[in-house]
CSV table of C-alpha atoms in Angstrom, one decimal:
chain,number,residue,atom,x,y,z
A,35,MET,CA,-68.0,50.3,-50.0
A,36,SER,CA,-64.4,51.0,-51.0
A,37,THR,CA,-62.2,48.6,-51.9
A,38,LYS,CA,-58.0,49.0,-50.7
A,39,PRO,CA,-54.9,46.7,-52.3
A,40,ILE,CA,-53.4,44.7,-49.7
A,41,HIS,CA,-49.9,45.4,-50.9
A,42,SER,CA,-48.6,48.3,-53.3
A,43,TRP,CA,-46.4,46.5,-55.8
A,44,PRO,CA,-43.8,46.3,-56.4
A,45,ASP,CA,-41.3,47.4,-53.2
A,46,THR,CA,-37.8,47.2,-55.6
A,47,ILE,CA,-37.7,47.6,-59.6
A,48,GLN,CA,-33.8,46.2,-60.7
A,49,LEU,CA,-34.1,47.4,-64.4
A,50,HIS,CA,-31.4,46.0,-66.5
A,51,GLU,CA,-30.9,47.0,-70.1
A,52,THR,CA,-29.0,43.8,-71.2
A,53,ALA,CA,-28.8,40.5,-69.4
A,54,GLY,CA,-29.5,36.8,-70.2
A,55,SER,CA,-32.3,36.2,-68.2
A,56,SER,CA,-34.5,37.8,-65.7
A,57,ASN,CA,-35.0,34.6,-63.9
A,58,ASP,CA,-31.0,34.0,-63.4
A,59,LEU,CA,-30.4,37.4,-61.9
A,60,ALA,CA,-33.4,36.6,-59.3
A,61,LYS,CA,-31.8,33.8,-58.4
A,62,GLU,CA,-28.4,35.2,-58.2
A,63,LEU,CA,-30.4,37.7,-56.3
A,64,VAL,CA,-32.2,35.2,-53.5
A,65,ALA,CA,-29.0,33.3,-53.4
A,66,LYS,CA,-27.4,36.4,-52.0
A,67,SER,CA,-29.6,35.4,-48.7
A,68,GLU,CA,-29.9,39.6,-48.4
A,69,PRO,CA,-33.0,40.7,-46.7
A,70,LEU,CA,-35.1,41.4,-50.0
A,71,ALA,CA,-38.4,43.3,-50.4
A,72,PRO,CA,-41.7,42.2,-50.2
A,73,VAL,CA,-42.3,42.2,-53.9
A,74,THR,CA,-39.1,43.0,-55.7
A,75,LEU,CA,-39.2,43.3,-59.9
A,76,ILE,CA,-36.4,42.3,-61.9
A,77,TRP,CA,-37.1,44.2,-65.5
A,78,VAL,CA,-34.7,43.3,-68.5
A,79,LYS,CA,-34.8,45.2,-71.6
A,80,ASN,CA,-33.0,43.4,-73.7
A,81,GLN,CA,-33.3,39.5,-72.5
A,82,THR,CA,-30.8,37.5,-75.0
A,83,ALA,CA,-31.2,33.9,-72.8
A,84,GLY,CA,-34.4,33.4,-71.8
A,85,ARG,CA,-36.3,30.2,-70.6
A,86,GLY,CA,-39.9,28.9,-71.2
A,87,ARG,CA,-40.9,25.1,-69.9
A,88,ARG,CA,-39.2,22.2,-70.9
A,89,GLN,CA,-36.2,24.5,-71.5
A,90,ASN,CA,-37.2,26.1,-74.5
A,91,ARG,CA,-35.3,29.6,-75.1
A,92,TRP,CA,-36.2,33.1,-76.4
A,93,GLN,CA,-35.1,36.5,-76.7
A,94,ALA,CA,-36.8,39.9,-75.9
A,95,THR,CA,-35.6,42.7,-77.9
A,96,THR,CA,-36.4,46.0,-76.8
A,97,GLY,CA,-40.6,46.4,-76.8
A,98,ALA,CA,-41.1,43.9,-74.7
A,99,LEU,CA,-41.9,43.5,-71.1
A,100,THR,CA,-39.5,40.8,-69.6
A,101,PHE,CA,-39.1,40.4,-66.0
A,102,SER,CA,-39.3,38.1,-62.6
A,103,ILE,CA,-40.7,39.0,-59.7
A,104,ILE,CA,-39.7,38.0,-56.4
A,105,LEU,CA,-42.3,37.3,-54.0
A,106,ASP,CA,-42.0,36.9,-50.0
A,107,THR,CA,-44.4,34.4,-49.9
A,108,LYS,CA,-44.5,34.7,-46.4
A,109,ALA,CA,-45.3,38.8,-45.9
A,110,LEU,CA,-47.5,38.3,-48.2
A,111,LYS,CA,-49.3,35.8,-46.4
A,112,LEU,CA,-50.2,34.3,-49.9
A,113,ARG,CA,-51.3,30.3,-49.3
A,114,PRO,CA,-48.9,27.4,-51.2
A,115,GLU,CA,-51.8,26.7,-53.7
A,116,THR,CA,-52.3,29.9,-55.1
A,117,TRP,CA,-48.7,30.0,-56.4
A,118,PRO,CA,-48.9,28.7,-59.6
A,119,LEU,CA,-51.2,31.3,-60.7
A,120,ILE,CA,-49.4,34.4,-59.4
A,121,SER,CA,-47.5,34.3,-63.2
A,122,LEU,CA,-50.8,33.7,-64.8
A,123,ALA,CA,-52.6,36.6,-63.2
A,124,SER,CA,-50.0,38.6,-63.0
A,125,GLY,CA,-49.6,38.2,-67.2
A,126,LEU,CA,-53.2,39.2,-67.4
A,127,ALA,CA,-53.2,42.2,-65.1
A,128,VAL,CA,-50.4,44.2,-66.9
A,129,ARG,CA,-51.9,43.6,-70.0
A,130,ARG,CA,-55.1,44.6,-68.6
A,131,ALA,CA,-53.4,48.3,-66.7
A,132,LEU,CA,-51.5,48.8,-70.2
A,133,GLN,CA,-54.6,48.3,-72.3
A,134,GLN,CA,-56.3,51.6,-69.6
A,135,LEU,CA,-53.2,53.8,-70.6
A,136,LEU,CA,-53.3,52.8,-74.4
A,137,PRO,CA,-56.6,51.9,-75.7
A,138,ASP,CA,-55.2,51.9,-79.1
A,139,ALA,CA,-52.0,49.8,-78.3
A,140,PRO,CA,-52.0,46.1,-79.9
A,141,LEU,CA,-51.0,45.0,-76.3
A,142,SER,CA,-50.7,40.9,-76.0
A,143,VAL,CA,-49.9,38.3,-73.5
A,144,LYS,CA,-46.7,36.0,-74.9
A,145,TRP,CA,-47.1,33.0,-72.3
A,146,PRO,CA,-43.2,31.5,-71.9
A,147,ASN,CA,-43.3,28.5,-74.0
């Protein structure tokens, strides 16, 4: 049995050297009401005003992967009950992929506080 990914992603990557928050950039992009690709990744190398749960803040410098993903849930046919699991699955998938590429690297996932 062969498997084929339903969707290869991301369609679009925006790379920013420094920004306050990748989520703020994502919100601005969505607010423009311009058509977006089904999967858009916004990566910030140096994040100065990141936010987690309960408005906890953190900074991330070069070496950390800080990004937000915008998903077109209709185009991707994602059911609402799956939405809360997407960030967890994404974080684990990125770590797993990097671990395969860099087997000796000390990789970990820092969940938003």
